[in-house]
PDB file of C-alpha atoms in Angstrom:
ATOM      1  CA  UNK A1387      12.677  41.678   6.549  1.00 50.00           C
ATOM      2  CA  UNK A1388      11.339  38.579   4.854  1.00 51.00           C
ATOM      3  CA  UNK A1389      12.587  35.217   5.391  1.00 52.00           C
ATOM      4  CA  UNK A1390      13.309  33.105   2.488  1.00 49.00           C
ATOM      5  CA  UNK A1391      11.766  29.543   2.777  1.00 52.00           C
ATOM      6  CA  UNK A1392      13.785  26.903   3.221  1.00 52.00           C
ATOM      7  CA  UNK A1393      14.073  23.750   1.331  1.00 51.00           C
ATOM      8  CA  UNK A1394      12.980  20.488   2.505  1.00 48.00           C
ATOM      9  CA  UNK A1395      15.831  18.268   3.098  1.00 46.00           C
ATOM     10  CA  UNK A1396      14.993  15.187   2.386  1.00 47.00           C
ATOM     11  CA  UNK A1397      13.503  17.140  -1.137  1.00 51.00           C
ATOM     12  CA  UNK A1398      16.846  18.043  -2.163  1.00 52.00           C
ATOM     13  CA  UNK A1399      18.601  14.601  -0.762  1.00 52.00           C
ATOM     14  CA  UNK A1400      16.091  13.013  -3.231  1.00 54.00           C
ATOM     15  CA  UNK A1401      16.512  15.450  -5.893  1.00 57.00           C
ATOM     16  CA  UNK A1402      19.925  15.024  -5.751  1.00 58.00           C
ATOM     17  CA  UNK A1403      19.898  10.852  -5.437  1.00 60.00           C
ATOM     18  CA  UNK A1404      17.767  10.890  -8.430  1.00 61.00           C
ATOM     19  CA  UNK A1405      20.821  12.721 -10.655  1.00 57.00           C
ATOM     20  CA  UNK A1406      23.188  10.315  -9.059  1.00 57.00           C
ATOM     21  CA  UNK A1407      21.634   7.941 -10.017  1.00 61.00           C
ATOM     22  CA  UNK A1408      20.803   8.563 -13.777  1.00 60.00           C
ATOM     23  CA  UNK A1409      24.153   9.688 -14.112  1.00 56.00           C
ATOM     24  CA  UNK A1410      25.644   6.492 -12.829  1.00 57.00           C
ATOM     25  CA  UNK A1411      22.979   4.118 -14.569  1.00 57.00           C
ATOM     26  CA  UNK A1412      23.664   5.608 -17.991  1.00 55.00           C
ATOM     27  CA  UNK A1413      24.612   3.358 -20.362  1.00 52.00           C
ATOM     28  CA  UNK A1414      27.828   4.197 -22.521  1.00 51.00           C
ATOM     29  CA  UNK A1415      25.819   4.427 -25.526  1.00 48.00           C
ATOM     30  CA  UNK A1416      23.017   6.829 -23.345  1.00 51.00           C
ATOM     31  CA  UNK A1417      26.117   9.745 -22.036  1.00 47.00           C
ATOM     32  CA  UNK A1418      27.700   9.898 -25.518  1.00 46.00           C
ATOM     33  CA  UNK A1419      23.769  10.384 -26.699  1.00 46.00           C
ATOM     34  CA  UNK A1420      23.686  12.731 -23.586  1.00 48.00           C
ATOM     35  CA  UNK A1421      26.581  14.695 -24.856  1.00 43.00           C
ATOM     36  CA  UNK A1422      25.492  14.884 -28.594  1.00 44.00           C
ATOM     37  CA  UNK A1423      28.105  12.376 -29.882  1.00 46.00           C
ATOM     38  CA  UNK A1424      25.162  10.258 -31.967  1.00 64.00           C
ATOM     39  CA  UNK A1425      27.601   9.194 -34.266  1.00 79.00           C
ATOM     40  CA  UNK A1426      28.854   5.278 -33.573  1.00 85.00           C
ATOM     41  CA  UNK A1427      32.826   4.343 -33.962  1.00 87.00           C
ATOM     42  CA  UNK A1428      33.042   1.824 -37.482  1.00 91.00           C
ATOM     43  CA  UNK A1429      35.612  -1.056 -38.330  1.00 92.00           C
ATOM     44  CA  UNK A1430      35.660  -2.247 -42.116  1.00 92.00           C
ATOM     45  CA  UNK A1431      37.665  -5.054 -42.696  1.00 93.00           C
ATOM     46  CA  UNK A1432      38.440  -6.612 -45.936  1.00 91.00           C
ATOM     47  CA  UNK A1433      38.393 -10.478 -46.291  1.00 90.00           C
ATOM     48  CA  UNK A1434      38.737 -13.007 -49.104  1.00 88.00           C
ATOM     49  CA  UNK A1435      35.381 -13.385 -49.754  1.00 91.00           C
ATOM     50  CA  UNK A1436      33.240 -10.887 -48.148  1.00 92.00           C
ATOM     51  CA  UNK A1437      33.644  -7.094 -46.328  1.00 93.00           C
ATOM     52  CA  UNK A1438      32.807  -6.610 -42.627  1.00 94.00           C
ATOM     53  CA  UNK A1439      31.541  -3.675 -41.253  1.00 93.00           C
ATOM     54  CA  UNK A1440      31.531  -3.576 -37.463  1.00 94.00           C
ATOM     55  CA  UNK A1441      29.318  -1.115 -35.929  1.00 92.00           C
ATOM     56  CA  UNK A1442      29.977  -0.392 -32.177  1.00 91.00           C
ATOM     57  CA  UNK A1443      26.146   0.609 -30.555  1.00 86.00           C
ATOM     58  CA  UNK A1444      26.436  -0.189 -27.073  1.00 85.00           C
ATOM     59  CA  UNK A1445      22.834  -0.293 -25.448  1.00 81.00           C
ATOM     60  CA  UNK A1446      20.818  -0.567 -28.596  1.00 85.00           C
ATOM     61  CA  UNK A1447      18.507  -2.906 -29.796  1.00 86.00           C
ATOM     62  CA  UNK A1448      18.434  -4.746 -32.860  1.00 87.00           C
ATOM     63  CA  UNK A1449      15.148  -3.141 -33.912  1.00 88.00           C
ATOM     64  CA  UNK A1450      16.625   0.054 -33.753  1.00 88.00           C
ATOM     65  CA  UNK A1451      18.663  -0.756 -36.942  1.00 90.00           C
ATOM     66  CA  UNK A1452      18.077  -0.211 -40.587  1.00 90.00           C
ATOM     67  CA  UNK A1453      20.306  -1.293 -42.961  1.00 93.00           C
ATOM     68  CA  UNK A1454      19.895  -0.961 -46.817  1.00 92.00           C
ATOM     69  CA  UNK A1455      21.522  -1.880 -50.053  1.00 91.00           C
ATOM     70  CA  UNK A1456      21.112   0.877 -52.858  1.00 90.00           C
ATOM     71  CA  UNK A1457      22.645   1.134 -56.396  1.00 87.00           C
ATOM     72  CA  UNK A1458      26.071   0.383 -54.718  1.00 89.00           C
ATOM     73  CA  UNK A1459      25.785   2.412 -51.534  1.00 91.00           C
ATOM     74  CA  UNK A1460      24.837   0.616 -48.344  1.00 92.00           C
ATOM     75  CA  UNK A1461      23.227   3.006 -45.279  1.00 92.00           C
ATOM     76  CA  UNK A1462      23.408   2.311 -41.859  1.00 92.00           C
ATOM     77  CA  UNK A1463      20.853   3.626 -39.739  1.00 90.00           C
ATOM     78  CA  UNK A1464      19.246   4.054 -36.676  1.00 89.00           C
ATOM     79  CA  UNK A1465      16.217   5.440 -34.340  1.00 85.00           C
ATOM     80  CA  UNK A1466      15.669   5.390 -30.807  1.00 81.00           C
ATOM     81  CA  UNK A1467      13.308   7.602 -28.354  1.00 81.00           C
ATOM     82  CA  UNK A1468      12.936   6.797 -24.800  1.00 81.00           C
ATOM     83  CA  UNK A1469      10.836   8.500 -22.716  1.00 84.00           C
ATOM     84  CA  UNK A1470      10.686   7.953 -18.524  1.00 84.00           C
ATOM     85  CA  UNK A1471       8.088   9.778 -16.049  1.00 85.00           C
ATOM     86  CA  UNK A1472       8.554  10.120 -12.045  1.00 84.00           C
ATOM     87  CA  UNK A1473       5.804  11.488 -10.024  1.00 84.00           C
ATOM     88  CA  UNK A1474       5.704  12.285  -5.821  1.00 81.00           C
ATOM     89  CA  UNK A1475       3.951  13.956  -4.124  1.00 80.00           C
ATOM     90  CA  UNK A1476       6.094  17.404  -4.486  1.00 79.00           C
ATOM     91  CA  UNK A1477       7.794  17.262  -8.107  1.00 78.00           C
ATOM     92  CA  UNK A1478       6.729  15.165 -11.251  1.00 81.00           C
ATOM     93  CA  UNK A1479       9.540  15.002 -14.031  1.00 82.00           C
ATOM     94  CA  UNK A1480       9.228  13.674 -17.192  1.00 81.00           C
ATOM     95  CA  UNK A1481      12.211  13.558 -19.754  1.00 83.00           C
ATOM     96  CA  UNK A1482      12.383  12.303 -23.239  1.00 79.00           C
ATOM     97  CA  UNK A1483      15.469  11.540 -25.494  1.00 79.00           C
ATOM     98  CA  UNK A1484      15.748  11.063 -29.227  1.00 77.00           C
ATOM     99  CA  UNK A1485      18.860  10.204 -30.962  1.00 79.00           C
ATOM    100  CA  UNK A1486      19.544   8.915 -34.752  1.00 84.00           C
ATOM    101  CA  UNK A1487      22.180   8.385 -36.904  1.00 87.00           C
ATOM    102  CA  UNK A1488      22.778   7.549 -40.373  1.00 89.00           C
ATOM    103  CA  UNK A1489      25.931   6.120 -42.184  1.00 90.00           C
ATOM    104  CA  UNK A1490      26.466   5.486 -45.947  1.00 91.00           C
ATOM    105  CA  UNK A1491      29.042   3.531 -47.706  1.00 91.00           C
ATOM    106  CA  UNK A1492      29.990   3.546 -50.964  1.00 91.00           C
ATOM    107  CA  UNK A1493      30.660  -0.270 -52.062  1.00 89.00           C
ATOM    108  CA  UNK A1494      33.714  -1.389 -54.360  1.00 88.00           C
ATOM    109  CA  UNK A1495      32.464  -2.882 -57.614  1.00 87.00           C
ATOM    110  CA  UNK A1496      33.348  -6.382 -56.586  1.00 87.00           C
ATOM    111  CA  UNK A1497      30.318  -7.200 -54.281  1.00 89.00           C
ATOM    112  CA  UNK A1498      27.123  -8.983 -54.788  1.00 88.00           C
ATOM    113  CA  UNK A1499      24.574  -6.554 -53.400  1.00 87.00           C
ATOM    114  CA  UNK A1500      22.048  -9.185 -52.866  1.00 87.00           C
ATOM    115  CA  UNK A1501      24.044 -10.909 -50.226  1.00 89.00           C
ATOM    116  CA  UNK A1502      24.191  -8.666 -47.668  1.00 91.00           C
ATOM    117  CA  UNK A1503      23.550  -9.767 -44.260  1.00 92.00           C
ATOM    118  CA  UNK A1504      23.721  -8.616 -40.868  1.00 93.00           C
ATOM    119  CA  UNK A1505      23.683  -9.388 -37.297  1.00 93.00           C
ATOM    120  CA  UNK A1506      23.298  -7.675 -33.581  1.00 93.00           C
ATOM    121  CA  UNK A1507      25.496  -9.039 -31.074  1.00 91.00           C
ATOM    122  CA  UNK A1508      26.831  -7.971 -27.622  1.00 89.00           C
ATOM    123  CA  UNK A1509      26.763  -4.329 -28.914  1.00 89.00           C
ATOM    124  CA  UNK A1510      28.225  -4.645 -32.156  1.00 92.00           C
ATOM    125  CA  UNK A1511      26.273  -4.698 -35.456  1.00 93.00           C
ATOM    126  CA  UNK A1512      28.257  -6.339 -38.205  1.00 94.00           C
ATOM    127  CA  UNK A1513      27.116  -6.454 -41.741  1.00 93.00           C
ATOM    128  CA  UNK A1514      28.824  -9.146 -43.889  1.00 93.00           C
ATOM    129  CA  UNK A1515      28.917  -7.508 -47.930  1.00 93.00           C
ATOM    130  CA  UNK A1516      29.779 -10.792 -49.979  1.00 93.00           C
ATOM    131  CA  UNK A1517      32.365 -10.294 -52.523  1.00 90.00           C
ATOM    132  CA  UNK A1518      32.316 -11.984 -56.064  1.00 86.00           C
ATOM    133  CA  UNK A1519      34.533 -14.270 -57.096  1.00 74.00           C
ATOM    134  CA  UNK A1520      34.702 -12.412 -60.519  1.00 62.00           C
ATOM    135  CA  UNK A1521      37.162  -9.626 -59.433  1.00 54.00           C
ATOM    136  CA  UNK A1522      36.869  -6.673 -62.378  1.00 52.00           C
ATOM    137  CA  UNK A1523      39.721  -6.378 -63.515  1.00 55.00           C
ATOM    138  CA  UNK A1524      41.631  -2.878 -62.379  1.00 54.00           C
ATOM    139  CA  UNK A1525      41.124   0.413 -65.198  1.00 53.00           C
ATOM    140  CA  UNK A1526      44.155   0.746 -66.565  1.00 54.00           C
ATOM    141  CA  UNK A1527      44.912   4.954 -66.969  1.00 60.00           C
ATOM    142  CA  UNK A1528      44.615   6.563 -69.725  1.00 63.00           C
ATOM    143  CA  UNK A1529      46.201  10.236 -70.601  1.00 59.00           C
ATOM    144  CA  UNK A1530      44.290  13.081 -71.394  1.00 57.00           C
ATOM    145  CA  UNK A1531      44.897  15.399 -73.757  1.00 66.00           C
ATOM    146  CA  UNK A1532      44.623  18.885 -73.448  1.00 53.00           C
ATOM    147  CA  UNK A1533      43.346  21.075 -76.255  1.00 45.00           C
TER     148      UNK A1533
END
């Protein structure tokens, strides 16, 4: 009969440390990437003379972030890939992660695309869409006929 070989001990304890570990340093923002929820929670909030748009991105940077004003739709978007490497003397693992995301908003008529601005703070991106004072005025309805 042959005799399977055991494991090393302290191999496994370290093996094991290591997932402890990653699972307990992962940011908020890394498990929900971890998990395949890329999408971030938004807040828009309507003010007197601009629109906020709150972002929550926990554990980004604000180089990750693209944001861009086009014939009335603003996009929301970001890129991140992270890439680690551990080597010893009896395993070397090497992971990599990607995750992106892209949101697009269709803006009301009343804004001035060309003052949009936006800012990175404590995990929140908010972009500030400046309305104009010049609110159109609402389309009346009109009935359709049917022929």
């Amino acid at each position: 009969m042959k005799t399977a070989k055991r494991r090393d001990l302290p191999t496994l304890v370290g093996e094991w440390q290591d997932w402890l570990e990653d699972f307990i340093n992962t940011s908020p923002a890394g498990f929900l990437q971890k998990v395949g929820m890329n999408t971030p929670a938004v807040n828009i909030r309507e003010e007197d003379s601009n629109y906020l748009i709150e972002v929550a991105a926990p554990g980004m940077e604000k180089g990750d972030f693209s944001v861009k004003v086009d014939r009335g739709v603003l996009t929301i978007s970001s890129e991140k890939k992270e890439e680690r490497e551990t080597k010893d003397d009896k395993y070397h693992r090497k992971e990599f992660s990607y995750s992106a995301f892209s949101r697009s908003f269709t803006l009301p008529d009343d804004v001035e695309e060309d003052k949009v601005s936006a800012k990175y703070d404590k995990g929140v991106l908010t972009v500030t869409v400046a309305r104009s004072k010049a609110v159109p005025p609402a389309a009346s309805g009109r009935k359709i006929e049917i022929s």
